[in-house]
Tab-separated table of C-alpha atoms and ligand atoms in Angstrom:
chain	number	residue	atom	x	y	z
Q	1	MET	CA	-1.261	124.628	179.760
Q	2	ILE	CA	1.064	123.474	177.046
Q	3	ARG	CA	1.885	125.675	174.088
Q	4	VAL	CA	2.808	124.328	170.678
Q	5	PHE	CA	6.386	124.766	169.499
Q	6	GLY	CA	5.775	127.113	166.569
Q	7	TRP	CA	7.456	129.833	164.593
Q	8	ASN	CA	7.315	132.300	167.484
Q	9	GLU	CA	8.979	129.929	169.915
Q	10	PHE	CA	11.623	129.226	167.325
Q	11	LEU	CA	12.317	132.943	166.903
Q	12	VAL	CA	12.585	133.495	170.651
Q	13	ILE	CA	15.298	130.877	170.814
Q	14	VAL	CA	17.152	132.331	167.824
Q	15	VAL	CA	17.036	135.801	169.348
Q	16	ALA	CA	18.454	134.457	172.621
Q	17	ALA	CA	21.555	133.461	170.689
Q	18	GLN	CA	22.580	137.116	170.787
Q	19	TRP	CA	23.190	136.773	174.531
Q	20	THR	CA	25.359	133.754	173.964
Q	21	ILE	CA	27.312	135.707	171.375
Q	22	ALA	CA	27.568	138.771	173.617
Q	23	LEU	CA	28.679	136.751	176.628
Q	24	SER	CA	31.253	134.872	174.530
Q	25	ALA	CA	32.565	138.073	172.986
Q	26	ILE	CA	32.964	139.904	176.292
Q	27	ALA	CA	34.491	136.880	178.019
Q	28	PHE	CA	36.861	136.417	175.111
Q	29	ALA	CA	37.871	140.083	175.101
Q	30	GLY	CA	38.482	140.032	178.838
Q	31	GLY	CA	40.205	136.678	178.544
Q	32	SER	CA	42.502	138.012	175.840
Q	33	ILE	CA	43.758	140.821	178.009
Q	34	GLY	CA	44.034	138.580	181.050
Q	35	GLY	CA	45.522	135.773	178.978
Q	36	LEU	CA	48.242	138.009	177.569
Q	37	LEU	CA	49.148	139.162	181.067
Q	38	ILE	CA	49.164	135.596	182.394
Q	39	ALA	CA	51.251	134.383	179.450
Q	40	LEU	CA	53.791	137.184	179.905
Q	41	MET	CA	53.968	136.516	183.636
Q	42	ARG	CA	54.389	132.839	182.977
Q	43	VAL	CA	57.507	133.447	180.839
Q	44	SER	CA	58.759	136.320	182.978
Q	45	GLU	CA	62.167	136.381	184.581
Q	46	VAL	CA	60.542	137.445	187.842
Q	47	ARG	CA	59.874	134.350	189.921
Q	48	ALA	CA	56.897	135.822	191.777
Q	49	PHE	CA	55.111	136.517	188.483
Q	50	ARG	CA	55.788	133.001	187.241
Q	51	LEU	CA	54.486	131.454	190.451
Q	52	PHE	CA	51.348	133.571	190.450
Q	53	ALA	CA	50.580	132.799	186.804
Q	54	THR	CA	51.244	129.093	187.277
Q	55	GLY	CA	48.953	128.968	190.307
Q	56	PHE	CA	46.229	130.871	188.482
Q	57	ILE	CA	46.386	128.507	185.521
Q	58	ARG	CA	46.423	125.385	187.737
Q	59	VAL	CA	43.362	126.510	189.686
Q	60	PHE	CA	41.268	127.335	186.636
Q	61	GLN	CA	42.349	124.321	184.650
Q	62	GLY	CA	41.881	121.990	187.589
Q	63	THR	CA	38.321	122.922	188.535
Q	64	PRO	CA	35.065	122.625	186.558
Q	65	LEU	CA	33.841	125.774	184.830
Q	66	LEU	CA	30.518	125.317	186.603
Q	67	MET	CA	32.191	125.601	190.022
Q	68	GLN	CA	34.008	128.721	188.848
Q	69	LEU	CA	30.661	130.209	187.869
Q	70	PHE	CA	29.127	129.255	191.225
Q	71	LEU	CA	32.024	130.641	193.214
Q	72	VAL	CA	31.967	133.987	191.438
Q	73	PHE	CA	28.178	134.143	191.530
Q	74	PHE	CA	27.824	133.394	195.240
Q	75	GLY	CA	31.132	135.021	196.078
Q	76	MET	CA	29.837	138.337	194.784
Q	77	ASN	CA	26.975	138.040	197.204
Q	78	ILE	CA	29.261	137.278	200.126
Q	79	PHE	CA	31.394	140.325	199.331
Q	80	GLY	CA	28.317	142.499	199.344
Q	81	PHE	CA	27.592	142.914	195.654
Q	82	ALA	CA	24.079	142.453	194.358
Q	83	ILE	CA	23.591	139.076	192.707
Q	84	ASN	CA	23.761	139.659	188.981
Q	85	PRO	CA	24.043	136.658	186.652
Q	86	TRP	CA	25.291	138.843	183.777
Q	87	ILE	CA	28.236	140.240	185.698
Q	88	ALA	CA	29.003	136.968	187.465
Q	89	ALA	CA	28.974	135.009	184.213
Q	90	THR	CA	31.154	137.576	182.479
Q	91	ILE	CA	33.730	137.668	185.247
Q	92	ALA	CA	33.865	133.905	185.703
Q	93	LEU	CA	34.173	133.208	181.983
Q	94	ALA	CA	36.759	135.956	181.502
Q	95	LEU	CA	38.895	134.532	184.306
Q	96	HIS	CA	38.450	131.046	182.913
Q	97	ALA	CA	39.470	132.272	179.455
Q	98	SER	CA	42.462	134.165	180.902
Q	99	ALA	CA	43.823	130.967	182.376
Q	100	PHE	CA	43.360	128.849	179.271
Q	101	LEU	CA	44.501	131.504	176.800
Q	102	GLY	CA	47.414	132.305	179.112
Q	103	GLU	CA	48.559	128.707	178.965
Q	104	ILE	CA	48.021	128.430	175.206
Q	105	TRP	CA	49.902	131.640	174.525
Q	106	ARG	CA	52.719	130.768	176.899
Q	107	GLY	CA	53.331	127.745	174.719
Q	108	CYS	CA	53.284	129.907	171.597
Q	109	ILE	CA	55.737	132.408	173.067
Q	110	GLU	CA	58.053	129.591	174.101
Q	111	ALA	CA	57.788	128.072	170.633
Q	112	VAL	CA	59.564	131.121	169.212
Q	113	PRO	CA	63.226	130.053	169.037
Q	114	LYS	CA	65.426	131.368	171.836
Q	115	GLY	CA	67.786	132.872	169.279
Q	116	GLN	CA	65.146	135.414	168.292
Q	117	ARG	CA	65.075	136.957	171.738
Q	118	GLU	CA	68.869	136.813	171.922
Q	119	ALA	CA	69.255	138.535	168.566
Q	120	ALA	CA	66.860	141.260	169.673
Q	121	THR	CA	68.707	141.685	172.960
Q	122	ALA	CA	72.074	141.756	171.216
Q	123	LEU	CA	70.759	144.569	169.014
Q	124	GLY	CA	69.980	146.570	172.131
Q	125	LEU	CA	66.205	146.073	172.012
Q	126	ARG	CA	64.769	145.977	175.488
Q	127	TYR	CA	61.889	143.917	176.827
Q	128	TYR	CA	58.995	145.910	175.411
Q	129	HIS	CA	60.273	146.318	171.872
Q	130	SER	CA	61.627	142.826	171.706
Q	131	MET	CA	58.271	141.371	172.787
Q	132	ARG	CA	56.214	143.740	170.689
Q	133	HIS	CA	58.141	143.562	167.449
Q	134	VAL	CA	60.024	140.289	167.520
Q	135	ILE	CA	58.494	137.668	169.818
Q	136	LEU	CA	54.756	138.327	169.884
Q	137	PRO	CA	54.291	138.714	166.109
Q	138	GLN	CA	55.865	135.303	165.643
Q	139	ALA	CA	53.951	133.793	168.557
Q	140	THR	CA	50.698	135.169	167.141
Q	141	ARG	CA	51.048	133.173	163.959
Q	142	ILE	CA	51.337	129.990	165.942
Q	143	ALA	CA	48.557	131.055	168.302
Q	144	VAL	CA	45.737	131.706	165.846
Q	145	ALA	CA	44.554	128.137	165.357
Q	146	PRO	CA	44.566	127.012	169.019
Q	147	THR	CA	43.024	130.330	170.047
Q	148	VAL	CA	40.082	129.925	167.691
Q	149	GLY	CA	39.812	126.357	168.939
Q	150	PHE	CA	39.500	127.632	172.486
Q	151	LEU	CA	36.946	130.244	171.410
Q	152	VAL	CA	34.733	127.382	170.226
Q	153	GLN	CA	35.072	125.745	173.659
Q	154	LEU	CA	34.230	129.048	175.289
Q	155	ILE	CA	31.053	129.535	173.255
Q	156	LYS	CA	29.874	126.095	174.246
Q	157	GLY	CA	30.941	126.797	177.827
Q	158	THR	CA	28.659	129.820	178.057
Q	159	SER	CA	25.746	127.377	178.177
Q	160	LEU	CA	26.681	126.690	181.796
Q	161	ALA	CA	25.776	130.284	182.627
Q	162	SER	CA	22.162	129.177	182.267
Q	163	ILE	CA	22.534	127.378	185.589
Q	164	ILE	CA	23.132	130.626	187.478
Q	165	GLY	CA	20.074	132.073	185.783
Q	166	PHE	CA	21.605	133.947	182.890
Q	167	THR	CA	19.140	133.816	180.005
Q	168	GLU	CA	21.185	132.933	176.993
Q	169	LEU	CA	20.582	130.321	174.329
Q	170	THR	CA	20.452	127.241	176.550
Q	171	ARG	CA	18.312	128.787	179.267
Q	172	GLN	CA	15.905	130.230	176.738
Q	173	GLY	CA	15.601	126.718	175.357
Q	174	GLN	CA	14.799	125.374	178.810
Q	175	ILE	CA	12.148	128.077	179.299
Q	176	ILE	CA	10.518	127.326	175.960
Q	177	ASN	CA	10.701	123.625	176.666
Q	178	ASN	CA	8.910	124.087	179.975
Q	179	ALA	CA	6.096	125.789	178.102
Q	180	THR	CA	5.886	123.585	175.012
Q	181	PHE	CA	7.250	120.302	176.298
Q	182	SER	CA	8.799	119.459	172.947
Q	183	PRO	CA	12.337	118.725	174.156
Q	184	PHE	CA	13.493	117.171	170.917
Q	185	LEU	CA	12.448	120.123	168.790
Q	186	VAL	CA	13.571	122.719	171.307
Q	187	PHE	CA	16.998	121.328	172.141
Q	188	GLY	CA	17.494	120.256	168.546
Q	189	THR	CA	17.061	123.904	167.604
Q	190	VAL	CA	19.373	125.052	170.391
Q	191	ALA	CA	22.050	122.564	169.372
Q	192	ALA	CA	21.737	123.575	165.728
Q	193	ILE	CA	22.321	127.207	166.627
Q	194	TYR	CA	25.443	126.344	168.671
Q	195	PHE	CA	26.648	124.349	165.724
Q	196	LEU	CA	26.094	127.248	163.340
Q	197	LEU	CA	28.071	129.513	165.656
Q	198	CYS	CA	30.955	127.124	166.210
Q	199	TRP	CA	31.362	125.276	162.949
Q	200	PRO	CA	32.518	128.242	160.843
Q	201	LEU	CA	35.069	129.045	163.542
Q	202	SER	CA	36.405	125.492	163.420
Q	203	LEU	CA	36.740	125.853	159.669
Q	204	VAL	CA	38.627	129.109	160.086
Q	205	ALA	CA	40.905	127.490	162.655
Q	206	ARG	CA	41.713	124.624	160.325
Q	207	ARG	CA	42.394	127.003	157.429
Q	208	MET	CA	44.726	129.059	159.621
Q	209	GLU	CA	46.514	125.921	160.657
Q	210	THR	CA	47.262	124.821	157.117
Q	211	ARG	CA	48.233	128.337	156.176
Q	212	PHE	CA	50.616	128.495	159.088
Q	213	SER	CA	52.238	125.152	158.367
Q	214	ARG	CA	52.687	126.215	154.763
Q	215	ALA	CA	54.241	129.502	155.888
Q	216	THR	CA	56.771	127.746	158.083
Q	217	ALA	CA	57.584	125.172	155.432
Q	218	ARG	CA	58.496	127.985	153.060
T	1	MET	CA	70.965	159.873	169.307
T	2	ASN	CA	74.511	158.677	169.219
T	3	MET	CA	75.427	161.852	171.022
T	4	VAL	CA	73.279	160.997	173.993
T	5	SER	CA	75.343	157.994	174.913
T	6	GLU	CA	78.522	159.926	174.262
T	7	ILE	CA	77.525	162.719	176.577
T	8	ALA	CA	76.139	160.417	179.225
T	9	SER	CA	79.410	158.611	179.547
T	10	ALA	CA	81.751	161.546	179.068
T	11	PRO	CA	82.437	162.244	182.744
T	12	ARG	CA	84.046	158.871	183.135
T	13	SER	CA	86.775	160.085	180.798
T	14	ARG	CA	86.923	157.150	178.495
T	15	GLY	CA	89.741	157.756	176.090
T	16	ALA	CA	91.160	156.108	173.061
T	17	SER	CA	93.541	154.480	175.509
T	18	ASP	CA	90.786	152.280	176.942
T	19	PRO	CA	90.917	148.815	175.488
T	20	ALA	CA	87.853	147.647	173.596
T	21	VAL	CA	87.304	144.737	175.953
T	22	ARG	CA	88.956	143.858	179.223
T	23	MET	CA	88.069	140.656	181.062
T	24	GLU	CA	89.570	140.183	184.504
T	25	ASP	CA	89.365	136.904	186.406
T	26	VAL	CA	85.993	136.083	184.927
T	27	ASN	CA	84.258	133.012	186.293
T	28	LYS	CA	80.965	131.527	185.312
T	29	TRP	CA	79.077	128.434	186.386
T	30	TYR	CA	76.091	126.650	184.909
T	31	GLY	CA	74.767	125.084	188.072
T	32	SER	CA	77.768	123.196	189.405
T	33	PHE	CA	79.512	123.171	186.024
T	34	HIS	CA	82.421	125.603	185.909
T	35	ALA	CA	82.047	126.981	182.373
T	36	LEU	CA	84.582	129.844	182.484
T	37	LYS	CA	87.637	129.614	184.713
T	38	ASN	CA	89.601	132.764	185.550
T	39	ILE	CA	89.388	134.262	182.111
T	40	ASN	CA	91.775	137.167	181.531
T	41	LEU	CA	91.796	138.802	178.143
T	42	THR	CA	92.331	142.315	176.909
T	43	VAL	CA	91.364	143.249	173.386
T	44	GLY	CA	92.711	146.499	171.979
T	45	ARG	CA	90.748	148.805	169.733
T	46	GLY	CA	90.808	147.647	166.161
T	47	GLU	CA	92.220	144.307	167.171
T	48	ARG	CA	91.025	141.110	165.502
T	49	ILE	CA	90.814	138.113	167.784
T	50	VAL	CA	90.008	134.594	166.700
T	51	ILE	CA	88.854	132.196	169.394
T	52	CYS	CA	89.041	128.478	168.850
T	53	GLY	CA	88.967	125.317	170.870
T	54	PRO	CA	87.137	122.036	171.163
T	55	SER	CA	83.376	121.811	171.443
T	56	GLY	CA	82.106	122.712	174.905
T	57	SER	CA	85.271	124.598	175.841
T	58	GLY	CA	83.349	127.800	176.600
T	59	LYS	CA	83.972	129.878	173.479
T	60	SER	CA	80.361	130.885	172.985
T	61	THR	CA	79.890	131.456	176.668
T	62	MET	CA	82.879	133.779	176.767
T	63	ILE	CA	81.844	136.039	173.921
T	64	ARG	CA	78.221	136.013	175.052
T	65	CYS	CA	79.377	137.456	178.371
T	66	ILE	CA	80.745	140.490	176.538
T	67	ASN	CA	77.264	141.688	175.593
T	68	GLN	CA	75.690	140.116	178.663
T	69	LEU	CA	73.647	137.471	176.933
T	70	GLU	CA	75.190	135.497	179.774
T	71	THR	CA	75.923	136.901	183.204
T	72	ILE	CA	79.117	136.158	185.078
T	73	HIS	CA	79.511	135.161	188.692
T	74	SER	CA	82.803	136.772	189.534
T	75	GLY	CA	85.409	138.954	187.922
T	76	ARG	CA	85.057	142.070	185.844
T	77	ILE	CA	84.261	142.849	182.229
T	78	VAL	CA	84.874	146.350	180.939
T	79	VAL	CA	83.760	147.061	177.392
T	80	ASP	CA	84.781	150.317	175.759
T	81	GLY	CA	85.348	151.826	179.200
T	82	HIS	CA	81.951	150.769	180.567
T	83	ASP	CA	82.114	148.416	183.502
T	84	LEU	CA	79.498	145.751	182.877
T	85	THR	CA	79.610	144.456	186.408
T	86	ALA	CA	78.174	147.818	187.457
T	87	GLY	CA	75.016	146.614	185.755
T	88	GLY	CA	71.885	148.401	184.514
T	89	ARG	CA	72.498	151.268	182.205
T	90	ASN	CA	75.975	150.175	181.159
T	91	VAL	CA	74.579	146.897	179.918
T	92	ASP	CA	72.167	148.725	177.622
T	93	LEU	CA	74.980	150.927	176.338
T	94	ILE	CA	77.219	147.956	175.649
T	95	ARG	CA	74.539	146.103	173.760
T	96	GLN	CA	74.154	149.113	171.533
T	97	GLU	CA	77.880	149.309	170.933
T	98	THR	CA	78.487	145.636	170.224
T	99	GLY	CA	77.089	143.781	167.272
T	100	MET	CA	76.664	140.038	167.354
T	101	VAL	CA	76.426	137.496	164.576
T	102	PHE	CA	75.146	134.034	165.422
T	103	GLN	CA	75.751	130.632	163.939
T	104	GLN	CA	72.038	130.266	163.135
T	105	PHE	CA	71.723	133.827	161.717
T	106	ASN	CA	68.674	134.546	163.924
T	107	LEU	CA	67.111	136.897	161.412
T	108	PHE	CA	63.535	137.898	162.216
T	109	PRO	CA	61.546	135.680	159.828
T	110	HIS	CA	58.401	137.815	159.820
T	111	MET	CA	60.247	140.899	158.615
T	112	THR	CA	61.826	141.759	155.312
T	113	VAL	CA	65.579	142.122	155.062
T	114	LEU	CA	65.196	145.893	155.191
T	115	GLU	CA	62.910	145.740	158.242
T	116	ASN	CA	65.378	143.436	159.969
T	117	CYS	CA	68.010	146.112	159.488
T	118	THR	CA	65.923	149.119	160.522
T	119	LEU	CA	64.084	147.818	163.597
T	120	ALA	CA	66.766	148.329	166.217
T	121	PRO	CA	68.083	151.669	164.923
T	122	MET	CA	64.534	153.035	164.939
T	123	LYS	CA	63.451	151.627	168.303
T	124	VAL	CA	66.741	151.925	170.176
T	125	ARG	CA	68.401	154.958	168.634
T	126	GLY	CA	65.106	156.623	167.822
T	127	ILE	CA	66.070	157.679	164.300
T	128	THR	CA	63.448	158.136	161.592
T	129	LYS	CA	62.423	155.394	159.213
T	130	ALA	CA	63.922	157.261	156.262
T	131	GLU	CA	67.285	157.603	157.990
T	132	ALA	CA	67.224	154.009	159.141
T	133	GLU	CA	66.462	152.768	155.643
T	134	GLU	CA	69.227	154.854	154.173
T	135	THR	CA	71.726	153.402	156.637
T	136	ALA	CA	70.370	149.920	156.046
T	137	MET	CA	70.779	150.201	152.287
T	138	LYS	CA	74.323	151.477	152.766
T	139	PHE	CA	75.249	148.374	154.746
T	140	LEU	CA	73.298	146.024	152.500
T	141	ARG	CA	75.386	147.385	149.631
T	142	ARG	CA	78.491	146.814	151.728
T	143	VAL	CA	77.613	143.150	152.170
T	144	ARG	CA	76.649	143.085	148.476
T	145	ILE	CA	72.963	142.241	148.658
T	146	PRO	CA	71.074	145.528	148.255
T	147	GLU	CA	68.786	143.863	145.707
T	148	GLN	CA	67.413	141.499	148.379
T	149	ALA	CA	66.135	144.266	150.642
T	150	ALA	CA	62.444	143.578	150.075
T	151	LYS	CA	62.688	139.810	150.480
T	152	TYR	CA	62.016	137.721	153.546
T	153	PRO	CA	64.900	135.798	155.157
T	154	ALA	CA	63.455	132.430	154.147
T	155	GLN	CA	63.755	133.451	150.499
T	156	LEU	CA	67.534	133.858	150.780
T	157	SER	CA	70.380	131.382	150.786
T	158	GLY	CA	72.235	130.734	154.030
T	159	GLY	CA	75.192	132.835	152.964
T	160	GLN	CA	72.930	135.716	152.041
T	161	GLN	CA	71.092	135.426	155.339
T	162	GLN	CA	74.323	135.583	157.279
T	163	ARG	CA	75.406	138.665	155.330
T	164	VAL	CA	72.067	140.281	156.182
T	165	ALA	CA	72.730	139.427	159.826
T	166	ILE	CA	76.092	141.178	159.569
T	167	ALA	CA	74.490	144.206	157.914
T	168	ARG	CA	71.768	144.255	160.558
T	169	ALA	CA	74.381	144.385	163.312
T	170	LEU	CA	76.370	147.082	161.501
T	171	CYS	CA	73.292	149.303	161.224
T	172	MET	CA	73.644	150.015	164.944
T	173	ASN	CA	77.139	151.397	164.265
T	174	PRO	CA	78.793	149.042	166.728
T	175	LYS	CA	82.364	149.577	167.874
T	176	ILE	CA	82.917	145.887	168.431
T	177	MET	CA	81.641	142.913	166.467
T	178	LEU	CA	81.220	139.480	168.017
T	179	PHE	CA	80.932	136.449	165.763
T	180	ASP	CA	79.929	133.043	167.091
T	181	GLU	CA	80.822	130.462	164.451
T	182	PRO	CA	79.257	132.533	161.674
T	183	THR	CA	80.055	130.014	158.948
T	184	SER	CA	79.450	126.726	160.735
T	185	ALA	CA	75.842	126.393	159.629
T	186	LEU	CA	76.607	127.206	155.987
T	187	ASP	CA	77.005	124.964	152.996
T	188	PRO	CA	80.678	124.922	152.010
T	189	GLU	CA	80.145	126.957	148.855
T	190	MET	CA	78.703	129.834	150.886
T	191	VAL	CA	81.409	130.035	153.500
T	192	LYS	CA	83.650	132.190	151.364
T	193	GLU	CA	81.141	134.980	150.724
T	194	VAL	CA	80.620	135.404	154.451
T	195	LEU	CA	84.329	135.237	155.254
T	196	ASP	CA	85.008	137.821	152.536
T	197	THR	CA	82.511	140.137	154.181
T	198	MET	CA	84.271	139.647	157.497
T	199	VAL	CA	87.649	140.344	155.917
T	200	ASP	CA	86.272	143.596	154.485
T	201	LEU	CA	85.098	144.533	157.931
T	202	ALA	CA	88.491	143.741	159.431
T	203	ASN	CA	90.212	145.850	156.790
T	204	GLU	CA	88.040	148.787	157.772
T	205	GLY	CA	89.451	148.604	161.284
T	206	MET	CA	86.532	147.036	163.149
T	207	THR	CA	87.334	145.457	166.496
T	208	MET	CA	86.365	141.836	166.084
T	209	LEU	CA	86.134	138.748	168.262
T	210	CYS	CA	85.387	135.706	166.146
T	211	VAL	CA	84.767	132.208	167.330
T	212	THR	CA	85.621	130.199	164.253
T	213	HIS	CA	87.415	127.121	163.092
T	214	GLU	CA	88.214	128.701	159.723
T	215	MET	CA	91.948	128.547	160.174
T	216	GLY	CA	92.643	130.263	156.859
T	217	PHE	CA	90.685	133.233	158.120
T	218	ALA	CA	92.528	133.122	161.429
T	219	ARG	CA	95.913	133.115	159.720
T	220	SER	CA	95.197	135.972	157.345
T	221	VAL	CA	93.057	138.239	159.514
T	222	ALA	CA	93.666	137.623	163.204
T	223	ASP	CA	96.064	139.705	165.229
T	224	ARG	CA	95.912	137.072	167.952
T	225	VAL	CA	94.447	133.629	168.300
T	226	VAL	CA	92.947	132.534	171.600
T	227	PHE	CA	92.776	128.828	172.340
T	228	MET	CA	90.234	127.679	174.898
T	229	ASP	CA	89.850	124.300	176.514
T	230	ARG	CA	87.582	123.191	179.374
T	231	GLY	CA	86.582	126.724	180.284
T	232	GLU	CA	90.127	128.092	180.345
T	233	ILE	CA	92.202	130.190	178.010
T	234	LEU	CA	95.187	127.923	177.451
T	235	GLU	CA	97.081	129.916	174.916
T	236	VAL	CA	97.063	133.347	173.299
T	237	ALA	CA	99.441	133.895	170.418
T	238	THR	CA	99.916	135.516	167.039
T	239	PRO	CA	98.650	133.289	164.230
T	240	ASP	CA	102.170	132.416	163.124
T	241	THR	CA	103.234	131.282	166.563
T	242	PHE	CA	99.926	129.622	167.213
T	243	PHE	CA	99.909	127.482	164.106
T	244	ASP	CA	103.624	126.882	163.679
T	245	ALA	CA	104.794	126.601	167.257
T	246	PRO	CA	101.865	125.911	169.587
T	247	GLN	CA	102.935	125.780	173.229
T	248	HIS	CA	100.480	123.346	174.684
T	249	GLU	CA	100.046	119.686	174.100
T	250	ARG	CA	96.267	120.147	173.925
T	251	THR	CA	96.635	122.923	171.357
T	252	ARG	CA	98.729	120.654	169.184
T	253	PHE	CA	96.200	117.882	169.570
T	254	PHE	CA	93.359	120.247	168.613
T	255	LEU	CA	95.212	121.608	165.582
T	256	GLY	CA	96.004	118.083	164.490
T	257	GLN	CA	92.339	117.185	164.631
T	258	ILE	CA	90.925	120.064	162.649
T	259	SER	CA	93.510	120.235	159.884
U	301	LIG	N1	72.538	127.236	179.324
U	301	LIG	C1	73.418	126.277	179.712
U	301	LIG	N2	73.135	125.487	180.763
U	301	LIG	C2	74.004	124.545	181.168
U	301	LIG	N3	75.188	124.311	180.598
U	301	LIG	C3	75.532	125.065	179.541
U	301	LIG	C4	74.666	126.090	179.045
U	301	LIG	N4	75.263	126.672	177.982
U	301	LIG	C5	76.439	126.040	177.830
U	301	LIG	N5	76.609	125.086	178.757
U	301	LIG	C6	77.792	124.222	178.916
U	301	LIG	O1	78.916	125.034	179.024
U	301	LIG	C7	79.986	124.519	178.274
U	301	LIG	C8	80.522	125.543	177.328
U	301	LIG	O2	79.531	125.810	176.360
U	301	LIG	P1	79.794	126.734	175.119
U	301	LIG	O3	78.555	126.784	174.330
U	301	LIG	O4	80.385	128.014	175.573
U	301	LIG	O5	80.915	125.914	174.345
U	301	LIG	P2	81.575	126.197	172.947
U	301	LIG	O6	83.029	126.268	173.157
U	301	LIG	O7	80.928	127.370	172.306
U	301	LIG	O8	81.228	124.871	172.158
U	301	LIG	P3	80.786	124.645	170.642
U	301	LIG	O9	82.025	124.594	169.837
U	301	LIG	O10	80.102	123.306	170.697
U	301	LIG	O11	79.855	125.745	170.278
U	301	LIG	C9	79.467	123.260	177.590
U	301	LIG	O12	79.913	122.152	178.312
U	301	LIG	C10	77.980	123.376	177.689
U	301	LIG	O13	77.391	122.112	177.836
U	302	LIG	MG1	79.602	127.610	170.641
């Protein structure tokens, strides 16, 4: 029998947003660590690192996120792990984020003028200190805006995890819709919640961008 | 921390008799382009060398080989008794003992002047912040801009930035200073303040290799002038001989062009 889309149904959807936020946050955290490693490998002097990072980026940028989710999800099963949408979604999204953040941050590292690294080297600073104190702080300033931009993409991308059965915002919407059959109300609500999550971030990104361009114009 | 490097290298019996820099048959290629051709040059301690020559002749490449910002393909470079071709640890030592000043200053824009000067001493030599700041202020006074210590590079004029770059290099207590066209990016009215700083440094006995086309500086400060062309050292002479009786046709042509 068909339920009416009421206050309760609305609340269930809103509450499900926490899983979208949690999945985004964990994927972003994992992706940040992975992305930093990929970016550093990508600009490394060691050829093997560069090749690995380039291949990794190509694969993840050249295939749909949905296929990445499927492959991790079913792959886990093949390698003998219990099927768990939570873990599969987290791993797939973290890998996906590693590749994209790695590529974004590589660009930011390379945007730091070559003379900065040379000056650090000439002062006797070795790789770690030169990266940590000279290159990365400057790259970070450039990276903030595109990184927040990617975070918005990632939040929207988590909706695909619904297809492997992870109950986040989108899937909760589908469940409620199956019960109430009010697709316009249900998915309107779902879309509005995504918008409320993403829009402030876009604003932040734009603010950062203007702040950065002002800082460099100084 | 200075002692560590001293002790570590003691067994190799480096004496005051070692030249500051010795380059023997140095060759370098960029791909198929022969950028340095059989470079031989010995620079004594306390000697001031000015290097000049047309654009693309390999001046930057040559001095950048001394602190291994560029690697060489054959030959030998010995800096302060450390053979660079032996690699690894010697390279780190040499970078700590040579200061370099670039045409584009290359100050760290996200750090204050003081932080620019203290970073390397703290991270490389491992001295405390207080010590590093004391040293930094000493050298900022030497280059006559102690009052700018809290500012960011972008808030300074070009001449001031280049003097900070000199102070930053001096904070590592280098034995040799390398300058790669330190005044070429400056507005004419700021050239003098930087040259004056370099003259002070020369008067204090610093070993210096300067790529510059400031011929007044070369005449008054240099012990020898090195003329490079197409990757070769064509002529090495005292300033008087170099300017008044150049040996090579190409040297004469070059001098005619820049004066
Ligand atoms: N990284 C590089 N890759 C390829 N060729 C290079 C590279 N760096 C320098 N060269 C070439 O080597 C030659 C010497 O360059 P170098 O910068 O040493 O000249 P220079 O004498 O310092 O010239 P300038 O007065 O213009 O600074 C030039 O022909 C240059 O094009
Ligand atoms: Mg040059």
